């Protein structure tokens, strides 16, 4: 996976199936879709999701406001809405930025060992 392209859901499913040979692609697909559906449903119901070592998903409320129609310039009332928000956990932040903002190394995350989430 290159830095600029990211990872798609189908790439995640393929990687999961490759990593666990006992898991056929169809089962990996079912597992990923089941997890994502459960997370989506929980957020739709207004719940917060916390995955230790990874991060948390929550909803931010955006209040109603007056916007403008870009074509006509006319004022338009934009209703209140809820938007998903992700906050990375400490372990994920350290893994993504091993030197951290203070310049110190987090050596345990630079090793080849898998994290125990």
PDB file of C-alpha atoms in Angstrom:
ATOM      1  CA  UNK A   1       0.000   0.000   0.000  1.00  0.00           C
ATOM      2  CA  UNK A   2       1.510   3.322  -1.016  1.00  0.00           C
ATOM      3  CA  UNK A   3       1.105   6.493   1.007  1.00  0.00           C
ATOM      4  CA  UNK A   4      -0.879   8.360  -1.607  1.00  0.00           C
ATOM      5  CA  UNK A   5      -3.452   5.725  -2.565  1.00  0.00           C
ATOM      6  CA  UNK A   6      -4.786   4.547   0.779  1.00  0.00           C
ATOM      7  CA  UNK A   7      -6.533   1.209   1.210  1.00  0.00           C
ATOM      8  CA  UNK A   8      -9.928   0.222  -0.137  1.00  0.00           C
ATOM      9  CA  UNK A   9     -12.355  -2.152   1.540  1.00  0.00           C
ATOM     10  CA  UNK A  10     -11.627  -4.828  -1.089  1.00  0.00           C
ATOM     11  CA  UNK A  11      -7.863  -4.466  -0.440  1.00  0.00           C
ATOM     12  CA  UNK A  12      -8.502  -4.858   3.302  1.00  0.00           C
ATOM     13  CA  UNK A  13     -10.515  -8.035   2.658  1.00  0.00           C
ATOM     14  CA  UNK A  14      -7.777  -9.421   0.380  1.00  0.00           C
ATOM     15  CA  UNK A  15      -5.068  -8.630   2.931  1.00  0.00           C
ATOM     16  CA  UNK A  16      -7.074 -10.310   5.692  1.00  0.00           C
ATOM     17  CA  UNK A  17      -7.578 -13.432   3.544  1.00  0.00           C
ATOM     18  CA  UNK A  18      -3.854 -13.492   2.644  1.00  0.00           C
ATOM     19  CA  UNK A  19      -2.755 -13.114   6.240  1.00  0.00           C
ATOM     20  CA  UNK A  20      -5.034 -15.866   7.544  1.00  0.00           C
ATOM     21  CA  UNK A  21      -4.949 -18.753   5.018  1.00  0.00           C
ATOM     22  CA  UNK A  22      -7.598 -20.687   6.965  1.00  0.00           C
ATOM     23  CA  UNK A  23      -9.992 -17.818   6.211  1.00  0.00           C
ATOM     24  CA  UNK A  24     -11.370 -17.976   2.678  1.00  0.00           C
ATOM     25  CA  UNK A  25     -11.976 -14.667   0.868  1.00  0.00           C
ATOM     26  CA  UNK A  26     -15.757 -15.030   1.214  1.00  0.00           C
ATOM     27  CA  UNK A  27     -15.441 -15.337   5.008  1.00  0.00           C
ATOM     28  CA  UNK A  28     -13.041 -12.370   5.167  1.00  0.00           C
ATOM     29  CA  UNK A  29     -15.568 -10.351   3.143  1.00  0.00           C
ATOM     30  CA  UNK A  30     -18.372 -11.352   5.521  1.00  0.00           C
ATOM     31  CA  UNK A  31     -16.256 -10.477   8.588  1.00  0.00           C
ATOM     32  CA  UNK A  32     -15.269  -7.019   7.310  1.00  0.00           C
ATOM     33  CA  UNK A  33     -18.807  -6.198   6.161  1.00  0.00           C
ATOM     34  CA  UNK A  34     -20.309  -7.403   9.464  1.00  0.00           C
ATOM     35  CA  UNK A  35     -17.935  -5.207  11.484  1.00  0.00           C
ATOM     36  CA  UNK A  36     -18.476  -2.139   9.297  1.00  0.00           C
ATOM     37  CA  UNK A  37     -22.269  -2.621   9.303  1.00  0.00           C
ATOM     38  CA  UNK A  38     -22.307  -2.918  13.106  1.00  0.00           C
ATOM     39  CA  UNK A  39     -20.182   0.218  13.461  1.00  0.00           C
ATOM     40  CA  UNK A  40     -22.365   2.154  11.002  1.00  0.00           C
ATOM     41  CA  UNK A  41     -25.527   1.067  12.818  1.00  0.00           C
ATOM     42  CA  UNK A  42     -24.096   2.037  16.213  1.00  0.00           C
ATOM     43  CA  UNK A  43     -23.171   5.513  14.941  1.00  0.00           C
ATOM     44  CA  UNK A  44     -26.572   5.911  13.250  1.00  0.00           C
ATOM     45  CA  UNK A  45     -28.160   5.203  16.646  1.00  0.00           C
ATOM     46  CA  UNK A  46     -25.972   7.882  18.253  1.00  0.00           C
ATOM     47  CA  UNK A  47     -23.556   5.573  20.057  1.00  0.00           C
ATOM     48  CA  UNK A  48     -19.820   6.091  20.496  1.00  0.00           C
ATOM     49  CA  UNK A  49     -17.424   3.322  19.436  1.00  0.00           C
ATOM     50  CA  UNK A  50     -14.088   2.796  21.162  1.00  0.00           C
ATOM     51  CA  UNK A  51     -11.477   0.341  19.908  1.00  0.00           C
ATOM     52  CA  UNK A  52      -8.629   0.303  22.424  1.00  0.00           C
ATOM     53  CA  UNK A  53      -5.232   0.926  20.874  1.00  0.00           C
ATOM     54  CA  UNK A  54      -6.844   2.134  17.651  1.00  0.00           C
ATOM     55  CA  UNK A  55      -9.209   5.009  18.355  1.00  0.00           C
ATOM     56  CA  UNK A  56     -12.780   6.100  18.854  1.00  0.00           C
ATOM     57  CA  UNK A  57     -15.627   7.051  16.582  1.00  0.00           C
ATOM     58  CA  UNK A  58     -18.270   9.507  17.706  1.00  0.00           C
ATOM     59  CA  UNK A  59     -20.723  11.994  16.272  1.00  0.00           C
ATOM     60  CA  UNK A  60     -20.301  15.752  16.203  1.00  0.00           C
ATOM     61  CA  UNK A  61     -23.417  17.872  15.897  1.00  0.00           C
ATOM     62  CA  UNK A  62     -23.291  20.800  13.539  1.00  0.00           C
ATOM     63  CA  UNK A  63     -25.865  23.438  14.441  1.00  0.00           C
ATOM     64  CA  UNK A  64     -28.251  24.898  11.860  1.00  0.00           C
ATOM     65  CA  UNK A  65     -26.835  27.858   9.978  1.00  0.00           C
ATOM     66  CA  UNK A  66     -27.520  30.234   7.150  1.00  0.00           C
ATOM     67  CA  UNK A  67     -25.571  29.400   4.008  1.00  0.00           C
ATOM     68  CA  UNK A  68     -25.571  30.783   0.493  1.00  0.00           C
ATOM     69  CA  UNK A  69     -26.532  29.210  -2.809  1.00  0.00           C
ATOM     70  CA  UNK A  70     -23.292  29.481  -4.820  1.00  0.00           C
ATOM     71  CA  UNK A  71     -25.136  30.118  -8.115  1.00  0.00           C
ATOM     72  CA  UNK A  72     -27.656  32.730  -7.043  1.00  0.00           C
ATOM     73  CA  UNK A  73     -26.089  34.041  -3.837  1.00  0.00           C
ATOM     74  CA  UNK A  74     -29.481  33.544  -2.179  1.00  0.00           C
ATOM     75  CA  UNK A  75     -29.508  32.794   1.572  1.00  0.00           C
ATOM     76  CA  UNK A  76     -30.406  29.204   2.381  1.00  0.00           C
ATOM     77  CA  UNK A  77     -31.137  27.644   5.787  1.00  0.00           C
ATOM     78  CA  UNK A  78     -28.819  24.653   6.303  1.00  0.00           C
ATOM     79  CA  UNK A  79     -30.372  22.326   8.913  1.00  0.00           C
ATOM     80  CA  UNK A  80     -28.578  20.783  11.893  1.00  0.00           C
ATOM     81  CA  UNK A  81     -26.715  17.590  11.087  1.00  0.00           C
ATOM     82  CA  UNK A  82     -24.606  14.912  12.736  1.00  0.00           C
ATOM     83  CA  UNK A  83     -21.220  14.058  11.240  1.00  0.00           C
ATOM     84  CA  UNK A  84     -18.960  11.103  12.125  1.00  0.00           C
ATOM     85  CA  UNK A  85     -15.703  11.957  13.867  1.00  0.00           C
ATOM     86  CA  UNK A  86     -12.638   9.735  14.429  1.00  0.00           C
ATOM     87  CA  UNK A  87     -10.012  10.325  17.080  1.00  0.00           C
ATOM     88  CA  UNK A  88      -6.912   8.145  16.868  1.00  0.00           C
ATOM     89  CA  UNK A  89      -5.812   6.357  20.034  1.00  0.00           C
ATOM     90  CA  UNK A  90      -2.363   6.768  21.552  1.00  0.00           C
ATOM     91  CA  UNK A  91      -0.957   3.491  20.163  1.00  0.00           C
ATOM     92  CA  UNK A  92      -2.109   4.327  16.624  1.00  0.00           C
ATOM     93  CA  UNK A  93      -0.712   7.874  16.831  1.00  0.00           C
ATOM     94  CA  UNK A  94       2.648   6.505  18.013  1.00  0.00           C
ATOM     95  CA  UNK A  95       2.705   3.915  15.249  1.00  0.00           C
ATOM     96  CA  UNK A  96       1.908   6.480  12.570  1.00  0.00           C
ATOM     97  CA  UNK A  97       4.383   9.051  13.918  1.00  0.00           C
ATOM     98  CA  UNK A  98       7.135   7.069  15.712  1.00  0.00           C
ATOM     99  CA  UNK A  99       9.148  10.186  16.546  1.00  0.00           C
ATOM    100  CA  UNK A 100       6.155  12.011  17.965  1.00  0.00           C
ATOM    101  CA  UNK A 101       5.889  15.753  18.233  1.00  0.00           C
ATOM    102  CA  UNK A 102       8.424  15.871  21.050  1.00  0.00           C
ATOM    103  CA  UNK A 103      11.112  14.064  19.008  1.00  0.00           C
ATOM    104  CA  UNK A 104      11.300  11.019  21.288  1.00  0.00           C
ATOM    105  CA  UNK A 105      11.286   7.558  19.728  1.00  0.00           C
ATOM    106  CA  UNK A 106       8.714   4.961  20.615  1.00  0.00           C
ATOM    107  CA  UNK A 107      11.023   1.997  20.099  1.00  0.00           C
ATOM    108  CA  UNK A 108       8.509  -0.712  20.985  1.00  0.00           C
ATOM    109  CA  UNK A 109       6.389   0.255  17.985  1.00  0.00           C
ATOM    110  CA  UNK A 110       9.307   0.219  15.565  1.00  0.00           C
ATOM    111  CA  UNK A 111       9.906  -3.491  16.015  1.00  0.00           C
ATOM    112  CA  UNK A 112       8.552  -6.205  13.716  1.00  0.00           C
ATOM    113  CA  UNK A 113       6.327  -7.558  16.458  1.00  0.00           C
ATOM    114  CA  UNK A 114       2.586  -7.309  15.989  1.00  0.00           C
ATOM    115  CA  UNK A 115       0.744  -5.064  18.450  1.00  0.00           C
ATOM    116  CA  UNK A 116      -1.651  -6.888  20.763  1.00  0.00           C
ATOM    117  CA  UNK A 117      -4.928  -5.005  20.253  1.00  0.00           C
TER     118      UNK A 117
END
